[in-house]
C-alpha cells in the first residue's frame, strides 16, 4: 500500500521559499497570486495491508521524522 | 582529557574542529562515525558543523535516526559535557536534547560572515573560563533562524539557559528579529542542567593557522574546561 503525506509550515511560521516563489512567479505573468506556502509531499510504500495500522504508523513516522511539531503540520492525504 | 567528535555523512566541520581542538593540546581527539554503537571513552563530546545528511527534511532531522544517537542521548542524560556547533546544535534540537528548531534564513542567502556574540551566562562549566564579554566568531549557515515558542523563550531567559547572543560592537544584544531578520538574537543555548551547549557560530574557524582572529581558541578552551 501507499500513503501520501503533506508536511506544511504552521500558519505563523515564516516561509522564505514561498515568499521568493510569490515574487518570481508573479513576475512571470501570474500577478493574481496572493501567497504561496511551500511544503513537502511524501509518498511512502509499506508492506502492511491494514489501513488502520498504516495510518497509525504513518502518524508515528511523521511525529518522529517527517515533521517538527514546533513548526510543521501534517496531513495524511491518502492511504491506498 | 578524551575528546570525541561524531562524524555524519555531510559533516564537513569534522576536520576543522578536529584540527582546532587537537592544536589546543589539552587532550586526545577521536572521530567516531554515526554508524557505530559506541562513542568509546570520552570526557567531552562534540557534534560538528556541516550539513549532516545534506539537511534533508530539516537540518539534523535524519541525523537523529543514526545508530549513535542512543549514546549521544545517554551522554547528555548522564551530564557529560556535550557541545553542538552549527549543524551539531541543529541535531541536538532535533533530538529534543536542546529546545527549538531552525528555519531557513529569511534572506534565502548563505550567511558566511564574522559576527559578534556576547556571553549571556558566564556562570556555567562552558563559559566560566571566558575572559571577555564579547567574541567575534564566523557564522556559516543556510538554516540560521532559530525558532522557539514564546513560552520556551521566556523559560530559557528565566533559567539562564541562553549562552550567547548576537550583539553589536558595544556588546549590546541585537533586538530579536533584527539580526538578519532572525526571529531571535539567541546564538547559543544550554540544556536545563547546563551540561549540554549548542551554538550556531563556529569557534573552530577562529583559531591560529586558520584566521587572524583567535577568539575561537579562547572559547574552545573554556568550553573544554581548560581555560
PDB file of C-alpha atoms in Angstrom:
ATOM      1  CA  UNK A   1       0.000   0.000   0.000  1.00  0.00           C
ATOM      2  CA  UNK A   2       0.981   3.598  -0.453  1.00  0.00           C
ATOM      3  CA  UNK A   3       0.467   6.521   1.836  1.00  0.00           C
ATOM      4  CA  UNK A   4       0.717  10.102   0.699  1.00  0.00           C
ATOM      5  CA  UNK A   5       1.539  12.780   3.223  1.00  0.00           C
ATOM      6  CA  UNK A   6       1.822  16.566   3.057  1.00  0.00           C
ATOM      7  CA  UNK A   7       4.018  18.436   5.531  1.00  0.00           C
ATOM      8  CA  UNK A   8       3.248  22.144   5.749  1.00  0.00           C
ATOM      9  CA  UNK A   9       4.575  25.007   7.804  1.00  0.00           C
ATOM     10  CA  UNK A  10       2.208  26.189  10.501  1.00  0.00           C
ATOM     11  CA  UNK A  11       0.438  29.427   9.540  1.00  0.00           C
ATOM     12  CA  UNK A  12       2.573  31.638  11.796  1.00  0.00           C
ATOM     13  CA  UNK A  13       5.911  30.211  10.623  1.00  0.00           C
ATOM     14  CA  UNK A  14       7.749  32.306   8.033  1.00  0.00           C
ATOM     15  CA  UNK A  15       8.307  30.606   4.681  1.00  0.00           C
ATOM     16  CA  UNK A  16      11.054  32.375   2.719  1.00  0.00           C
ATOM     17  CA  UNK A  17      10.790  29.834  -0.108  1.00  0.00           C
ATOM     18  CA  UNK A  18       7.099  30.628  -0.530  1.00  0.00           C
ATOM     19  CA  UNK A  19       7.835  34.345  -0.426  1.00  0.00           C
ATOM     20  CA  UNK A  20      10.507  34.031  -3.128  1.00  0.00           C
ATOM     21  CA  UNK A  21       8.090  31.979  -5.246  1.00  0.00           C
ATOM     22  CA  UNK A  22       5.405  34.666  -4.963  1.00  0.00           C
ATOM     23  CA  UNK A  23       7.872  37.301  -6.096  1.00  0.00           C
ATOM     24  CA  UNK A  24       9.259  35.405  -9.073  1.00  0.00           C
ATOM     25  CA  UNK A  25       6.101  33.644 -10.291  1.00  0.00           C
ATOM     26  CA  UNK A  26       4.106  36.880 -10.081  1.00  0.00           C
ATOM     27  CA  UNK A  27       6.683  38.437 -12.388  1.00  0.00           C
ATOM     28  CA  UNK A  28       6.109  35.606 -14.866  1.00  0.00           C
ATOM     29  CA  UNK A  29       2.576  36.666 -15.721  1.00  0.00           C
ATOM     30  CA  UNK A  30       0.708  35.320 -12.701  1.00  0.00           C
ATOM     31  CA  UNK A  31       0.014  38.553 -10.871  1.00  0.00           C
ATOM     32  CA  UNK A  32      -3.160  37.127  -9.287  1.00  0.00           C
ATOM     33  CA  UNK A  33      -1.052  35.169  -6.750  1.00  0.00           C
ATOM     34  CA  UNK A  34      -1.615  36.437  -3.211  1.00  0.00           C
ATOM     35  CA  UNK A  35       0.517  33.959  -1.289  1.00  0.00           C
ATOM     36  CA  UNK A  36       2.395  30.675  -1.654  1.00  0.00           C
ATOM     37  CA  UNK A  37       3.369  28.253   1.098  1.00  0.00           C
ATOM     38  CA  UNK A  38       5.828  25.572   0.065  1.00  0.00           C
ATOM     39  CA  UNK A  39       5.760  22.259   1.908  1.00  0.00           C
ATOM     40  CA  UNK A  40       6.801  18.677   1.308  1.00  0.00           C
ATOM     41  CA  UNK A  41       4.905  15.858  -0.379  1.00  0.00           C
ATOM     42  CA  UNK A  42       5.997  12.412   0.775  1.00  0.00           C
ATOM     43  CA  UNK A  43       4.918   9.104  -0.744  1.00  0.00           C
ATOM     44  CA  UNK A  44       5.590   6.043   1.382  1.00  0.00           C
ATOM     45  CA  UNK A  45       5.237   2.459   0.217  1.00  0.00           C
ATOM     46  CA  UNK A  46       4.525  -0.017   3.010  1.00  0.00           C
ATOM     47  CA  UNK A  47       4.239  -3.760   3.361  1.00  0.00           C
ATOM     48  CA  UNK A  48       1.256  -3.852   5.686  1.00  0.00           C
ATOM     49  CA  UNK A  49      -2.217  -4.215   4.205  1.00  0.00           C
ATOM     50  CA  UNK A  50      -4.132  -2.984   7.236  1.00  0.00           C
ATOM     51  CA  UNK A  51      -5.217   0.567   6.579  1.00  0.00           C
ATOM     52  CA  UNK A  52      -5.676   1.449  10.278  1.00  0.00           C
ATOM     53  CA  UNK A  53      -2.248   0.136  11.203  1.00  0.00           C
ATOM     54  CA  UNK A  54      -0.689   2.013   8.295  1.00  0.00           C
ATOM     55  CA  UNK A  55      -2.390   5.263   9.307  1.00  0.00           C
ATOM     56  CA  UNK A  56      -1.135   4.842  12.853  1.00  0.00           C
ATOM     57  CA  UNK A  57       2.409   4.020  11.709  1.00  0.00           C
ATOM     58  CA  UNK A  58       2.426   6.987   9.321  1.00  0.00           C
ATOM     59  CA  UNK A  59       1.385   9.280  12.144  1.00  0.00           C
ATOM     60  CA  UNK A  60       4.281   7.954  14.228  1.00  0.00           C
ATOM     61  CA  UNK A  61       6.730   8.442  11.341  1.00  0.00           C
ATOM     62  CA  UNK A  62       5.533  11.989  10.825  1.00  0.00           C
ATOM     63  CA  UNK A  63       5.839  12.843  14.503  1.00  0.00           C
ATOM     64  CA  UNK A  64       9.306  11.305  14.714  1.00  0.00           C
ATOM     65  CA  UNK A  65      10.902  12.207  11.389  1.00  0.00           C
ATOM     66  CA  UNK A  66       8.945  13.941   8.642  1.00  0.00           C
ATOM     67  CA  UNK A  67       7.684  16.909  10.622  1.00  0.00           C
ATOM     68  CA  UNK A  68       8.784  19.001  13.569  1.00  0.00           C
ATOM     69  CA  UNK A  69       5.640  19.833  15.506  1.00  0.00           C
ATOM     70  CA  UNK A  70       7.049  23.203  16.579  1.00  0.00           C
ATOM     71  CA  UNK A  71       6.860  24.499  13.027  1.00  0.00           C
ATOM     72  CA  UNK A  72       5.039  21.990  10.841  1.00  0.00           C
ATOM     73  CA  UNK A  73       1.621  20.377  10.454  1.00  0.00           C
ATOM     74  CA  UNK A  74       0.993  17.041   8.770  1.00  0.00           C
ATOM     75  CA  UNK A  75      -1.882  15.983   6.568  1.00  0.00           C
ATOM     76  CA  UNK A  76      -2.295  12.350   5.533  1.00  0.00           C
ATOM     77  CA  UNK A  77      -3.704  12.789   2.048  1.00  0.00           C
ATOM     78  CA  UNK A  78      -4.419   9.162   1.216  1.00  0.00           C
ATOM     79  CA  UNK A  79      -3.715   5.548   2.122  1.00  0.00           C
ATOM     80  CA  UNK A  80      -4.500   3.054  -0.650  1.00  0.00           C
TER      81      UNK A  80
ATOM     82  CA  UNK B   1      41.175  14.602  28.578  1.00  0.00           C
ATOM     83  CA  UNK B   2      39.494  12.488  25.890  1.00  0.00           C
ATOM     84  CA  UNK B   3      37.506  14.371  23.292  1.00  0.00           C
ATOM     85  CA  UNK B   4      35.168  12.632  20.826  1.00  0.00           C
ATOM     86  CA  UNK B   5      33.716  14.148  17.654  1.00  0.00           C
ATOM     87  CA  UNK B   6      30.785  12.465  15.897  1.00  0.00           C
ATOM     88  CA  UNK B   7      31.051  12.360  12.114  1.00  0.00           C
ATOM     89  CA  UNK B   8      27.904  12.188   9.986  1.00  0.00           C
ATOM     90  CA  UNK B   9      27.735  11.955   6.198  1.00  0.00           C
ATOM     91  CA  UNK B  10      27.949  15.623   5.148  1.00  0.00           C
ATOM     92  CA  UNK B  11      29.640  16.806   8.355  1.00  0.00           C
ATOM     93  CA  UNK B  12      32.307  18.910   6.672  1.00  0.00           C
ATOM     94  CA  UNK B  13      33.013  20.572  10.007  1.00  0.00           C
ATOM     95  CA  UNK B  14      34.716  17.481  11.432  1.00  0.00           C
ATOM     96  CA  UNK B  15      38.227  18.172  10.157  1.00  0.00           C
ATOM     97  CA  UNK B  16      38.357  21.889  11.064  1.00  0.00           C
ATOM     98  CA  UNK B  17      37.087  21.012  14.534  1.00  0.00           C
ATOM     99  CA  UNK B  18      39.487  18.086  14.954  1.00  0.00           C
ATOM    100  CA  UNK B  19      42.448  20.252  13.897  1.00  0.00           C
ATOM    101  CA  UNK B  20      41.418  23.172  16.106  1.00  0.00           C
ATOM    102  CA  UNK B  21      40.842  21.037  19.201  1.00  0.00           C
ATOM    103  CA  UNK B  22      43.992  18.956  18.638  1.00  0.00           C
ATOM    104  CA  UNK B  23      46.047  22.164  18.339  1.00  0.00           C
ATOM    105  CA  UNK B  24      44.873  23.236  21.793  1.00  0.00           C
ATOM    106  CA  UNK B  25      46.984  20.406  23.189  1.00  0.00           C
ATOM    107  CA  UNK B  26      44.598  19.641  26.020  1.00  0.00           C
ATOM    108  CA  UNK B  27      43.630  16.094  25.172  1.00  0.00           C
ATOM    109  CA  UNK B  28      43.358  13.179  22.826  1.00  0.00           C
ATOM    110  CA  UNK B  29      40.847  13.657  19.995  1.00  0.00           C
ATOM    111  CA  UNK B  30      38.951  10.843  18.287  1.00  0.00           C
ATOM    112  CA  UNK B  31      36.410  10.916  15.464  1.00  0.00           C
ATOM    113  CA  UNK B  32      33.502   8.487  15.721  1.00  0.00           C
ATOM    114  CA  UNK B  33      31.188   7.522  12.862  1.00  0.00           C
ATOM    115  CA  UNK B  34      27.455   7.982  13.390  1.00  0.00           C
ATOM    116  CA  UNK B  35      27.026   4.437  12.092  1.00  0.00           C
ATOM    117  CA  UNK B  36      28.514   2.793  15.168  1.00  0.00           C
ATOM    118  CA  UNK B  37      27.014   1.956  18.537  1.00  0.00           C
ATOM    119  CA  UNK B  38      29.812   3.249  20.758  1.00  0.00           C
ATOM    120  CA  UNK B  39      31.436   6.597  21.407  1.00  0.00           C
ATOM    121  CA  UNK B  40      34.358   4.938  23.132  1.00  0.00           C
ATOM    122  CA  UNK B  41      35.826   6.612  26.194  1.00  0.00           C
ATOM    123  CA  UNK B  42      35.390  10.352  26.283  1.00  0.00           C
ATOM    124  CA  UNK B  43      35.131  13.298  28.638  1.00  0.00           C
ATOM    125  CA  UNK B  44      33.806  15.818  26.115  1.00  0.00           C
ATOM    126  CA  UNK B  45      31.617  15.100  23.107  1.00  0.00           C
ATOM    127  CA  UNK B  46      31.307  17.366  20.059  1.00  0.00           C
ATOM    128  CA  UNK B  47      28.653  17.277  17.347  1.00  0.00           C
ATOM    129  CA  UNK B  48      30.267  19.215  14.496  1.00  0.00           C
ATOM    130  CA  UNK B  49      29.081  21.678  11.903  1.00  0.00           C
ATOM    131  CA  UNK B  50      28.324  20.949   8.281  1.00  0.00           C
ATOM    132  CA  UNK B  51      25.206  19.593   6.694  1.00  0.00           C
ATOM    133  CA  UNK B  52      24.576  16.105   8.034  1.00  0.00           C
ATOM    134  CA  UNK B  53      22.579  14.083   5.536  1.00  0.00           C
ATOM    135  CA  UNK B  54      22.567  17.191   3.332  1.00  0.00           C
ATOM    136  CA  UNK B  55      19.952  18.838   5.601  1.00  0.00           C
ATOM    137  CA  UNK B  56      17.275  16.623   4.020  1.00  0.00           C
ATOM    138  CA  UNK B  57      13.803  17.091   5.592  1.00  0.00           C
ATOM    139  CA  UNK B  58      15.247  19.618   8.088  1.00  0.00           C
ATOM    140  CA  UNK B  59      18.785  20.225   9.377  1.00  0.00           C
ATOM    141  CA  UNK B  60      19.551  17.418  11.798  1.00  0.00           C
ATOM    142  CA  UNK B  61      16.326  15.513  11.115  1.00  0.00           C
ATOM    143  CA  UNK B  62      17.913  12.444   9.519  1.00  0.00           C
ATOM    144  CA  UNK B  63      20.984  12.555  11.760  1.00  0.00           C
ATOM    145  CA  UNK B  64      18.826  11.936  14.803  1.00  0.00           C
ATOM    146  CA  UNK B  65      17.964   8.467  13.439  1.00  0.00           C
ATOM    147  CA  UNK B  66      21.655   7.465  13.382  1.00  0.00           C
ATOM    148  CA  UNK B  67      22.840   4.422  15.316  1.00  0.00           C
ATOM    149  CA  UNK B  68      24.990   6.614  17.548  1.00  0.00           C
ATOM    150  CA  UNK B  69      22.040   8.741  18.737  1.00  0.00           C
ATOM    151  CA  UNK B  70      21.276   6.494  21.712  1.00  0.00           C
ATOM    152  CA  UNK B  71      24.809   7.025  23.003  1.00  0.00           C
ATOM    153  CA  UNK B  72      24.571  10.793  22.486  1.00  0.00           C
ATOM    154  CA  UNK B  73      21.341  10.884  24.487  1.00  0.00           C
ATOM    155  CA  UNK B  74      22.980   8.766  27.177  1.00  0.00           C
ATOM    156  CA  UNK B  75      25.893  11.229  27.328  1.00  0.00           C
ATOM    157  CA  UNK B  76      23.509  14.159  27.749  1.00  0.00           C
ATOM    158  CA  UNK B  77      21.379  12.327  30.328  1.00  0.00           C
ATOM    159  CA  UNK B  78      24.452  11.373  32.354  1.00  0.00           C
ATOM    160  CA  UNK B  79      25.545  15.045  32.366  1.00  0.00           C
ATOM    161  CA  UNK B  80      28.663  14.579  30.278  1.00  0.00           C
ATOM    162  CA  UNK B  81      29.966  17.731  28.626  1.00  0.00           C
ATOM    163  CA  UNK B  82      28.312  17.814  25.161  1.00  0.00           C
ATOM    164  CA  UNK B  83      28.785  20.609  22.614  1.00  0.00           C
ATOM    165  CA  UNK B  84      26.958  21.021  19.291  1.00  0.00           C
ATOM    166  CA  UNK B  85      28.356  23.562  16.846  1.00  0.00           C
ATOM    167  CA  UNK B  86      26.341  24.802  13.843  1.00  0.00           C
ATOM    168  CA  UNK B  87      24.658  21.714  12.441  1.00  0.00           C
ATOM    169  CA  UNK B  88      25.600  19.912  15.661  1.00  0.00           C
ATOM    170  CA  UNK B  89      23.361  22.400  17.501  1.00  0.00           C
ATOM    171  CA  UNK B  90      20.585  21.674  14.988  1.00  0.00           C
ATOM    172  CA  UNK B  91      20.970  17.916  15.539  1.00  0.00           C
ATOM    173  CA  UNK B  92      20.689  18.340  19.323  1.00  0.00           C
ATOM    174  CA  UNK B  93      17.495  20.359  18.790  1.00  0.00           C
ATOM    175  CA  UNK B  94      16.000  17.711  16.516  1.00  0.00           C
ATOM    176  CA  UNK B  95      16.852  15.085  19.141  1.00  0.00           C
ATOM    177  CA  UNK B  96      14.962  17.181  21.737  1.00  0.00           C
ATOM    178  CA  UNK B  97      18.159  17.449  23.785  1.00  0.00           C
ATOM    179  CA  UNK B  98      18.101  21.221  23.300  1.00  0.00           C
ATOM    180  CA  UNK B  99      14.997  23.368  22.722  1.00  0.00           C
ATOM    181  CA  UNK B 100      13.890  24.881  19.428  1.00  0.00           C
ATOM    182  CA  UNK B 101      14.290  24.245  15.723  1.00  0.00           C
ATOM    183  CA  UNK B 102      15.992  26.037  12.834  1.00  0.00           C
ATOM    184  CA  UNK B 103      14.347  27.611   9.803  1.00  0.00           C
ATOM    185  CA  UNK B 104      15.920  28.711   6.547  1.00  0.00           C
ATOM    186  CA  UNK B 105      17.497  32.178   6.592  1.00  0.00           C
ATOM    187  CA  UNK B 106      14.833  34.787   5.758  1.00  0.00           C
ATOM    188  CA  UNK B 107      17.251  36.321   3.225  1.00  0.00           C
ATOM    189  CA  UNK B 108      17.492  32.977   1.325  1.00  0.00           C
ATOM    190  CA  UNK B 109      21.272  33.585   1.323  1.00  0.00           C
ATOM    191  CA  UNK B 110      24.037  31.532   2.822  1.00  0.00           C
ATOM    192  CA  UNK B 111      25.247  33.617   5.737  1.00  0.00           C
ATOM    193  CA  UNK B 112      29.019  33.440   5.734  1.00  0.00           C
ATOM    194  CA  UNK B 113      30.422  36.255   7.822  1.00  0.00           C
ATOM    195  CA  UNK B 114      32.031  37.074  11.122  1.00  0.00           C
ATOM    196  CA  UNK B 115      29.590  38.097  13.779  1.00  0.00           C
ATOM    197  CA  UNK B 116      29.915  39.327  17.336  1.00  0.00           C
ATOM    198  CA  UNK B 117      28.338  37.466  20.212  1.00  0.00           C
ATOM    199  CA  UNK B 118      28.062  38.365  23.886  1.00  0.00           C
ATOM    200  CA  UNK B 119      28.248  35.881  26.727  1.00  0.00           C
ATOM    201  CA  UNK B 120      24.783  35.779  28.263  1.00  0.00           C
ATOM    202  CA  UNK B 121      25.564  33.468  31.186  1.00  0.00           C
ATOM    203  CA  UNK B 122      29.217  33.346  32.318  1.00  0.00           C
ATOM    204  CA  UNK B 123      28.480  31.067  35.320  1.00  0.00           C
ATOM    205  CA  UNK B 124      28.498  27.666  33.608  1.00  0.00           C
ATOM    206  CA  UNK B 125      31.068  24.920  33.092  1.00  0.00           C
ATOM    207  CA  UNK B 126      31.360  26.077  29.479  1.00  0.00           C
ATOM    208  CA  UNK B 127      31.591  29.823  29.963  1.00  0.00           C
ATOM    209  CA  UNK B 128      33.337  30.408  33.282  1.00  0.00           C
ATOM    210  CA  UNK B 129      36.737  30.445  31.535  1.00  0.00           C
ATOM    211  CA  UNK B 130      35.734  33.198  29.121  1.00  0.00           C
ATOM    212  CA  UNK B 131      37.642  36.358  29.931  1.00  0.00           C
ATOM    213  CA  UNK B 132      35.961  38.747  27.507  1.00  0.00           C
ATOM    214  CA  UNK B 133      32.361  39.898  27.385  1.00  0.00           C
ATOM    215  CA  UNK B 134      32.109  39.543  23.597  1.00  0.00           C
ATOM    216  CA  UNK B 135      33.695  37.364  20.916  1.00  0.00           C
ATOM    217  CA  UNK B 136      33.989  37.659  17.163  1.00  0.00           C
ATOM    218  CA  UNK B 137      33.109  34.342  15.504  1.00  0.00           C
ATOM    219  CA  UNK B 138      32.466  33.084  11.971  1.00  0.00           C
ATOM    220  CA  UNK B 139      28.916  32.201  11.056  1.00  0.00           C
ATOM    221  CA  UNK B 140      28.130  29.938   8.103  1.00  0.00           C
ATOM    222  CA  UNK B 141      24.560  28.753   7.719  1.00  0.00           C
ATOM    223  CA  UNK B 142      21.608  28.333   5.398  1.00  0.00           C
ATOM    224  CA  UNK B 143      19.332  27.476   8.306  1.00  0.00           C
ATOM    225  CA  UNK B 144      20.167  30.022  10.987  1.00  0.00           C
ATOM    226  CA  UNK B 145      16.749  31.285  12.006  1.00  0.00           C
ATOM    227  CA  UNK B 146      16.345  29.845  15.494  1.00  0.00           C
ATOM    228  CA  UNK B 147      12.674  29.268  16.248  1.00  0.00           C
ATOM    229  CA  UNK B 148      11.282  28.912  19.767  1.00  0.00           C
ATOM    230  CA  UNK B 149       7.747  29.273  21.007  1.00  0.00           C
ATOM    231  CA  UNK B 150       7.381  32.293  23.255  1.00  0.00           C
ATOM    232  CA  UNK B 151       6.873  30.198  26.409  1.00  0.00           C
ATOM    233  CA  UNK B 152      10.122  28.306  25.883  1.00  0.00           C
ATOM    234  CA  UNK B 153      11.964  31.536  25.079  1.00  0.00           C
ATOM    235  CA  UNK B 154      10.757  33.028  28.348  1.00  0.00           C
ATOM    236  CA  UNK B 155      11.790  29.878  30.240  1.00  0.00           C
ATOM    237  CA  UNK B 156      15.298  29.978  28.748  1.00  0.00           C
ATOM    238  CA  UNK B 157      15.639  33.597  29.839  1.00  0.00           C
ATOM    239  CA  UNK B 158      14.458  32.858  33.370  1.00  0.00           C
ATOM    240  CA  UNK B 159      16.576  29.719  33.805  1.00  0.00           C
ATOM    241  CA  UNK B 160      19.798  31.276  32.472  1.00  0.00           C
ATOM    242  CA  UNK B 161      19.862  28.825  29.588  1.00  0.00           C
ATOM    243  CA  UNK B 162      20.856  31.389  26.980  1.00  0.00           C
ATOM    244  CA  UNK B 163      24.586  31.047  26.378  1.00  0.00           C
ATOM    245  CA  UNK B 164      25.330  33.547  23.620  1.00  0.00           C
ATOM    246  CA  UNK B 165      23.506  36.381  21.889  1.00  0.00           C
ATOM    247  CA  UNK B 166      24.253  38.242  18.689  1.00  0.00           C
ATOM    248  CA  UNK B 167      25.376  41.697  19.746  1.00  0.00           C
ATOM    249  CA  UNK B 168      26.696  44.974  18.391  1.00  0.00           C
ATOM    250  CA  UNK B 169      30.274  46.192  18.746  1.00  0.00           C
ATOM    251  CA  UNK B 170      29.456  47.596  22.209  1.00  0.00           C
ATOM    252  CA  UNK B 171      28.222  44.218  23.421  1.00  0.00           C
ATOM    253  CA  UNK B 172      24.584  45.261  23.477  1.00  0.00           C
ATOM    254  CA  UNK B 173      22.269  42.471  22.291  1.00  0.00           C
ATOM    255  CA  UNK B 174      20.731  42.998  18.867  1.00  0.00           C
ATOM    256  CA  UNK B 175      16.932  43.097  19.395  1.00  0.00           C
ATOM    257  CA  UNK B 176      15.008  39.958  18.425  1.00  0.00           C
ATOM    258  CA  UNK B 177      14.079  39.987  14.755  1.00  0.00           C
ATOM    259  CA  UNK B 178      16.806  42.443  13.711  1.00  0.00           C
ATOM    260  CA  UNK B 179      19.814  40.161  13.183  1.00  0.00           C
ATOM    261  CA  UNK B 180      19.350  39.135   9.527  1.00  0.00           C
ATOM    262  CA  UNK B 181      15.616  39.092  10.314  1.00  0.00           C
ATOM    263  CA  UNK B 182      16.147  36.063  12.535  1.00  0.00           C
ATOM    264  CA  UNK B 183      13.238  35.557  14.909  1.00  0.00           C
ATOM    265  CA  UNK B 184      15.546  35.778  17.941  1.00  0.00           C
ATOM    266  CA  UNK B 185      19.033  37.066  18.677  1.00  0.00           C
ATOM    267  CA  UNK B 186      19.992  33.869  20.514  1.00  0.00           C
ATOM    268  CA  UNK B 187      23.258  32.393  19.183  1.00  0.00           C
ATOM    269  CA  UNK B 188      23.676  29.597  21.731  1.00  0.00           C
ATOM    270  CA  UNK B 189      21.740  27.812  24.476  1.00  0.00           C
ATOM    271  CA  UNK B 190      22.280  25.310  27.286  1.00  0.00           C
ATOM    272  CA  UNK B 191      20.096  22.431  28.320  1.00  0.00           C
ATOM    273  CA  UNK B 192      18.364  22.719  31.682  1.00  0.00           C
ATOM    274  CA  UNK B 193      21.305  21.227  33.593  1.00  0.00           C
ATOM    275  CA  UNK B 194      23.763  23.375  31.624  1.00  0.00           C
ATOM    276  CA  UNK B 195      25.908  20.383  30.723  1.00  0.00           C
ATOM    277  CA  UNK B 196      24.998  20.487  27.026  1.00  0.00           C
ATOM    278  CA  UNK B 197      25.687  23.525  24.872  1.00  0.00           C
ATOM    279  CA  UNK B 198      24.584  24.357  21.335  1.00  0.00           C
ATOM    280  CA  UNK B 199      25.893  27.343  19.399  1.00  0.00           C
ATOM    281  CA  UNK B 200      25.420  28.396  15.799  1.00  0.00           C
ATOM    282  CA  UNK B 201      28.721  30.277  15.194  1.00  0.00           C
ATOM    283  CA  UNK B 202      31.951  28.376  14.570  1.00  0.00           C
ATOM    284  CA  UNK B 203      34.750  28.916  17.128  1.00  0.00           C
ATOM    285  CA  UNK B 204      36.856  26.239  15.381  1.00  0.00           C
ATOM    286  CA  UNK B 205      37.227  28.601  12.414  1.00  0.00           C
ATOM    287  CA  UNK B 206      38.668  31.434  14.517  1.00  0.00           C
ATOM    288  CA  UNK B 207      41.906  29.796  15.607  1.00  0.00           C
ATOM    289  CA  UNK B 208      45.615  30.221  14.769  1.00  0.00           C
ATOM    290  CA  UNK B 209      46.526  28.845  11.369  1.00  0.00           C
ATOM    291  CA  UNK B 210      43.015  29.385  10.070  1.00  0.00           C
ATOM    292  CA  UNK B 211      42.258  33.029  10.844  1.00  0.00           C
ATOM    293  CA  UNK B 212      43.916  36.119  12.263  1.00  0.00           C
ATOM    294  CA  UNK B 213      41.005  36.150  14.678  1.00  0.00           C
ATOM    295  CA  UNK B 214      41.813  33.827  17.594  1.00  0.00           C
ATOM    296  CA  UNK B 215      38.621  34.359  19.612  1.00  0.00           C
ATOM    297  CA  UNK B 216      37.532  30.815  18.864  1.00  0.00           C
ATOM    298  CA  UNK B 217      40.598  29.342  20.543  1.00  0.00           C
ATOM    299  CA  UNK B 218      39.785  31.011  23.865  1.00  0.00           C
ATOM    300  CA  UNK B 219      36.187  29.940  23.512  1.00  0.00           C
ATOM    301  CA  UNK B 220      37.064  26.289  22.824  1.00  0.00           C
ATOM    302  CA  UNK B 221      39.457  26.206  25.779  1.00  0.00           C
ATOM    303  CA  UNK B 222      36.674  27.467  28.034  1.00  0.00           C
ATOM    304  CA  UNK B 223      34.151  25.013  26.592  1.00  0.00           C
ATOM    305  CA  UNK B 224      36.585  22.194  27.377  1.00  0.00           C
ATOM    306  CA  UNK B 225      37.165  23.470  30.919  1.00  0.00           C
ATOM    307  CA  UNK B 226      40.838  24.058  30.067  1.00  0.00           C
ATOM    308  CA  UNK B 227      40.999  27.878  30.038  1.00  0.00           C
TER     309      UNK B 227
END
